[in-house]
Structures are given as structure tokens and as C-alpha cells.
Amino acid sequence: MAPPDLPLFERDREQAVLSAVIGELRSGRPALVTVTGEPGLGQNELLRWAAGQARDRGVHVLAARATSAEHELRYGVVAQLLAPEDRDIATRLFVAPQRPGGLPGLNHLLTACHDRPTLLVVQDVQWLDPASLRWLEALARRLPRAPLALLTSTTGTAIDRPEWSVGTPLTGLASTIELALPPLTTSGVSAAVRTVCGVPGDTDFTHALAQATRGVPAVVHEVLLRFTRTGCAPRAEHVEHLRALTAEVVGDHAAQALSELRDPVAVDVLRALAVCGDLLDFPLVCTLAGLHPVPEARLRATLMASGLLTPRDGSPPGHDAVVRARILEEMPAADRADLYARAARLAQRVAVADQGIAELLLRARPVGAPWAVATLRRGFAAALRSGRRDRATAYLARALDEPLRSEERARVELQLASVQMVTAPTAAERRLHGLIRSTGTGTGLRSQAVDLCLLGGDTRAARLAQPTGPGTLGDPAPCDADVPAPRRGSGTGSPPGRRARAVAGDATAPRGGNTSDPAHRDGVDEHPERTATADNDATVSERDELATVGDRHELATVSERHELIALLRVARFLRHEETCPGVPPAPALPEHSHSPAVAGVRAWEHAMAGVHLEASRRLARAAFAPDPGGRPPLVTPRLFACRALFLTDDGDEAEAHLATLLNEAHRQRAAIAIAHVLAVRADLHLRHGRPDAAARDLAAAEAELPPSRLHPLFVPYWASLNLVADLQNGRPDRAREIAARPVPSLSEECATSAYLLFARGVLARSEDDPQRARAYFRACGRWLLHYGCVNPAVLPWRSLAAEAAHALGDDAEALRLTREEVRLAARWGTRSALGRAELGLAVVIRENRTEHFRAAVATLSESPARTDYTRAVLELASAESAEAERRTALALTSRRASTAGGVAPGPLPGFSQAPPAPAGVPPGRGAAPHPRPPAGWPALSPAEHETALLAASGLANREIATTLSVTTRAVELRLSGVYRKLRIRGREELRALRYGPEGG
């Protein structure tokens, strides 16, 4: 019911109609007026206004109001109407026996109306008792004989709809009018704000109020009254407070209407509608409420009359969320959970969509049926597809309340933790630690739990299976008798004790990354042939070894132990904790293992140490082979295998494996795995000179795993990738902002700190600050050596520190660092690492610089390092311009372009090609002189010079744009300038020019 002082906003049309009816009534013309609308639209307020107008104009007014509490009281409304005329009428109506066809007091009322016009006002006729309804219908049939008007209000659908409201022939001689009240428009809400608050409201405030209240005047008025009591002004900054007040008012109205609803069957149906009215149609909802004799139409009308149920645009009735919540709050918790469970069963039987059933199960007690868990897991996948991670985790958490087998429960726990790693990492770690400690976890789940923890940055999880004895992980060390003797003809002559240590992972076995041993100070095994032989025989030996294991359980135990050792080695790399008191050293990787996880981590360790290139490449590929025991693949070892393939110059192969990992992570909806795969792929793009692609992958990774959720151990790595990508994409301001951004203290304890130090050094180098650049590169090198990384292919910090030292005049340090990098790169053996090292040496050396540049260009021309190759070509062009006898860099460029296109290398037209130099002779010796360039060549800008060289080599505009990290349009503009200054007409003439570049 609307407050009595509610102004009648936007009711001018209805007031005019009622005024006209009252005027005609005084002239003796009867009328029937019904005012309809949703509860709160002001029907009763309008009737009270009309009654006041009639009294002021001398019309006799009789008023009554029907209520749900008096719905069964015979003649309740008639008694209210006739009481002013006859005080004893109530006693006679309620006590006297009802006579068939009797209409007490009706004739007396009609007789009295002949002497004075009378207006009968009846509010809320939807609650009329049956006797009063018949009485009023009889009155309507007699209206043409008397100067009497009947004015009623209803909320839309009466339980027993009066005949007069539809204009039947019974009332054909009287005016029959139905006034349907609409909600307030935005202008009406604005007027209400100005009236109640005393000041106009902001546009945003008014729109928010109209939307939250749906323009219902009673709700608008009460919300504004409560809002003004808080002392706030109707401004946009108080919109959230306004919405909270609206929800409170709507809830209070719903509670009041619910308390007035006396029919227990209607209450049950209303609760069932609140649970599943959006999923099931009304007959099914009535079935859910239970067997009852009340007809469906009457139930629907009763609920409509209560105002707790409203039709919307001709669709089935629905509830506001606030009303629904208030209805369910009135139920005991146990009854509510049982109702949700029964609704879920019914919805499952009628094949409702999975997410709808999952929503019901979310609030239901455990149903104990297999379909419940399956439905919740499908709802989980659907919620993840729509980006609702919080809802997805709620579905899986609810699935854990159902009775599950131990292995199925562990799988659900693991799936839930994979999502919680992004939304609630602490809860995910706690859940995963429980799986790791559990002895009944299914095949591969324990290793997957540790793998997921490492992706989340939790290195402690790998130590939950800390070796309890030398060479074990989580189990006591097996003695020689624990491992059966090798079969005859197994191909190995290792003694049983050594073989047992190999299976368990002997912690004392020397590895390439052990920097504490003087014999391995550079991370190099003194007997590489022994290691290579062991790696070549690893798979065969392990199969022979595992064939002697008694049963599948023991085989699975050995495989799991190997995986856990590999993951512990990854944890050691991420965070070097072995110097902390009480933390035992990480055991070495098993010498012979068939595990792909061991292969992936071993490939990375070889790459870190910069030894055994072919073994590292082979092991990295083996990391993607299916596990012989059918164990599920792990993500972290395969990511490290991809990074090893970066360093072996197999970037295309690594990119294909990363695409496979990305598809797999998308299928599993593992956001944290998706983010890490994208970050590693961005690293690959940067190494191959594709900064725009790197920026796209980094943006996609941050969409999956926001930086605020990123573990501190990975912050330096991601920051370094973003910094270098922004720098190469021509956004130095953003790069400086990233470099200046503080990192968490824990980030300074992990291996990835070296990447950020290196990136800061690159930024300082681009800003022409060699002092700061050298400091950063030195710090990067110290950190890498601390973690046993000596391979310059990981980060070429030595050559860049040497260039900074050279710029500062310290040539001795520059030569020492570059020669050391050349030596280490040659030992590793990839073209890109060696070419970068030779380029660094050529920059700082004074003797035979041109020959060193030529060697760098020749080496890099066969590598995927496009950016370094372009720089080497430009440096060579600049160096050749200072020599009398010069050999063009353009010819060397064409060699790479022709080779890449599948054409045999050859000279550009008009240029002689030097024959291959004999062994021991520096490249470029004996080159024939070339004619000088045309006059326009020195007029080219550095950018045009660079672009012209690449265009003459045969690269397309898109390839040039990718190489130089510019747009295709920029390449087109530069080439237009080149053609204009050289007075040529296109690319063919540029290729045909017979000159050696000068001026650079």
C-alpha cells in the first residue's frame, strides 16, 4: 500500500476521468470504474483522492477495503460499506444464517441513492470474499436504475474476477471504465526526487533510482524518505547507497505481502517459484510444491493478487531477485535445502540446461546421485567458457559435498585448484598440499598437484616429498635388494647398487649444473662423452630396469618418484633455497629415466650449463613424447623443454609445441597454464624479432592471470618481457615505467630476477647510459652464475656488458668478456649464440673489425635471430664504408634471403662473390673492390639506409616491417624516399645497383 502522503505524480489523465465520473454522477448518470496496476502504483491513493473530491462536491461516499485476512469472512466488505447506514448490519450479516439468493441491505441502499447520489469505493477487490463479490455484482446489474457509481481498485488479477470489470451486457447502460496505471517515467521520478529531497537530483542518480525501483511510486517515495534521513544529497556518488536502500525497501514490501498471504498452498507454490520459477513452467512448479486440491488458475490468481508475482511482457511470471531472496529467507534452512534438492531432481528429469540444474544444486543438500557431480562439472566448464570463474569454483566446491570415490575426489580437487590458483591462490595451495600429502591419490595426480603449485609459484610444494634418505623422494632409500637383478641380456653391466640409486635418483651423482664443485665451475661435465652416452641409452636402460619391477604399482611409484625429482629440480631453479638452514639439497635427476618430465628438465639443465647441444635437443623433444606408463603429461617440464629448444635454435619446433600446450590448457580451462604458455611464447617472439606478437601474447596472458595475482617469483620474468616488448615496439615511456616499478621482496630471491636485470640494462643501453647498463648486466651475470647458468644463449649479458665497458674506455674488460662469450658460445654450438658473441667481439675489438663483422653476419645469416642479423649487417656496412677495399654487406644479405627462399645462394647482379676462404683464413680476405655508390646514397637517413639494404636483399615489405619492428606503411614511405633520393623507379633497379654502401 502506498504511503498516505504519496503525491499523485503523472496521474493527471486518471484524475480527469474520475472528476468527470463524479460530475456525471451528480447528474444522475451511473458508472463503474476499475483502477488496475501492479502493487504500489497508487491505485488506492487515487481512490482516496476521488472519495475526497466527491465529498467536497456533495456526493455521499461509502468506502470499504478487502484484505487477504478477511477473504473467508462472509460479507466482510458489504459490512464495511453499509455500517455508516446501519450500525447493526454487521451483526445480522455475520450471525444470521445465509438465505439462498439473499442480498442483505442492497435494496435499502438503492432506495437511499434515489434521494442523494452515492459513490461506493472498494479497495483491493482481488481479496473480495465470495459473498461480497456476489453482492457487488448484483449491485452492478442494478446500476442503471439509480444515481450510483462503483469505484474499485485491484492489483490486476482478482481471485474471482468481477463481471463488471469486463463490460458485460449486465452493465451496458452504465459507463464502464478501466484505468490501468503505468509506472512513473523518468520525469516523474525526477519530480519525486525534487519534491521529497527538496533539491533536483543528478541525472545519474535519477536514472539509477528509476531503474532500481522500476518506477513504482510507493517504492520511490519510501526509498527517498529513507535516503533523505541519511543526510545525503541526490548526487551520483551516492548511487550505490541508493541501490542498497532500494533493495531493503523492496524486501520489506515482499515480507509484508508474504505475511498477509494466508493460503498455505499458495505459500508452498510461491516458495517453489522462488526456487525454480525461471527454469520450470507453472504446472511443474505446482507439482514440486506437492499434491493439493486448489486449481492452478486459482493459485496463479492468488499469487498475482498478493503482488509477489507479476507477469512480464507476456512471459511466465517471475520474481525480482530481492523478492525471491526475502521469500526464501522465511524458510527454515533444512527445508530450503530440501526444496532445492527436489527441484534439482525434477529439473534433471525434464532435461533442463546443465547450468540451471547446477544453480539449484549449489543451494541443495547432497543428493547422492552420480548425475549431480557430472552436472556440476559440466556447469563448471560452461561457467569458465563464459568467464565466470567464481561461479565455476562454486560448482566444483559443491561437487565435493557429494559422495565420491577417493580418486574421483582427488581429480575434482585438482580441477578446482587449477582455477583457484587465479581466484584464490592461498586456498588452492592448501588444497594441493593435501593432495600431495595424501597416500591414496590416483595415478599422476600427486605429480600434477606439484606441477600446478610450481605454475602458481609455490616451490614449497615440491619439498613436501622431500627425500627422507639419500637418493629418495618421499620414501626410504631402497637397498640393493629392493631392486631385482637385471635380466640377462639387458644391455647394461651396472652393478645392482648403482642401478638402485639410478631409479631413486642419487643425490650424490655429479650433474652439469653443480657450481659448488671446482671441477664444474663453468657448469661443464669433465666427461661429456659419459653423459652423452648415458643420455643416449636412458630410455632403453630404463625400460629394461622397469621391466624387472614386480607389478604396475611399483612401476608407477618409480615413475612418480622420477617426476617429483624433476619438479623439485625446477623448484630449485626458481628459488635457490639450499643455502637456507635445514633445507637439504635437491637430488640429482635420475641417470636413466623414461619419464618425459625428466627429459624436459634435463634438457633445460644441459642448456643452462651450455653443454651437449644435441643431447639437449633430443631430450627436449622427448619431453613431448607420451609417457610409456600412460601418466598424464606435466606442464612445467614441457615449458622448460620449449625454452631449451629456444636455445638450440629450434624456435619453430618450440612454437609448435607451445601451440599444442596452449590448446591443451584451453581444453582443460587452466587459466594459469594458459598464462604461462603465452608468456613463454612471448619470450620466443622477442628472441625472433617479433615484438608486436610478443605484446599480443603478453596482453592475453595478463587477461588470464592479472598481474595482481601473479606470484612474486614470476614478476621479474613477466616485467622483463613487457619492458623489452615495449622498448622494441617504440614505447620507451612505458618501458621506463615498468623498469621503475618496484618488485616484491621475494622476487629478489629467484632466478627470474636475472631477466629483469638484463631488461633494465637493455633500457639503459638504449638511453645511452653505459655506466648504468654495465652495472645491470654485471648483476644479471652474477645472478645467472649463482644458479649455474653459463650459457650465453640464455641471456648474452657478457657481450652487452663488454659493449658498455668499451664505451667507458675499459677495453681490457670488454675483450675479456667478449672472448669468454665466444668460447662459451662455441662450446654450446648454436649459430645464434655464436653469431651474437662474434658480433659483440667485432664491436669492441680494434684489429680486423670488418672481418669479425663479416664472420658475425655469415653466422647469423643461418640463425633465427633476425634482429641481431639486421644489426650485424648494418654494422658491417658502416665498417666497410671506412675501408678502401670493401666487400658489400648487401651480397651477404642476399645469401641469407636466397637460402631462406629455397634458392641456391648467389651474388646480387653486378657484384662479384668471393670464393670460400680456406681454413684458417678470416672471412672476406681477397674480396674484389666494388664501384662507388650513386651520389644519392649518402643522403639517405639511417632508417632509409636500413630499409634499402633489406629491400635489396629480396625481403618483402611485410618481412622488412617485422624485422625492423615497424608498420608496413612505414616501410612503404621509407622506400618511396629511397627511390626519390636515388632517382630510381623501384625495387628492381635497387637490386641492380652496382655499389657498396657507404655512409651508414
XYZ file of N, CA and C in Angstrom, residues 239 538 545 970 996:
15
model
N 24.959 6.654 -5.541
C 24.110 5.705 -6.253
C 24.142 4.330 -5.600
N 69.368 -43.860 -22.146
C 68.483 -43.696 -20.996
C 67.173 -44.442 -21.179
N 65.144 -51.727 -16.959
C 65.105 -51.689 -15.491
C 63.684 -51.849 -14.979
N 55.058 2.255 -42.825
C 56.328 2.938 -42.608
C 57.383 2.454 -43.596
N 78.859 -0.455 -53.376
C 79.000 -0.889 -51.997
C 78.534 0.228 -51.111
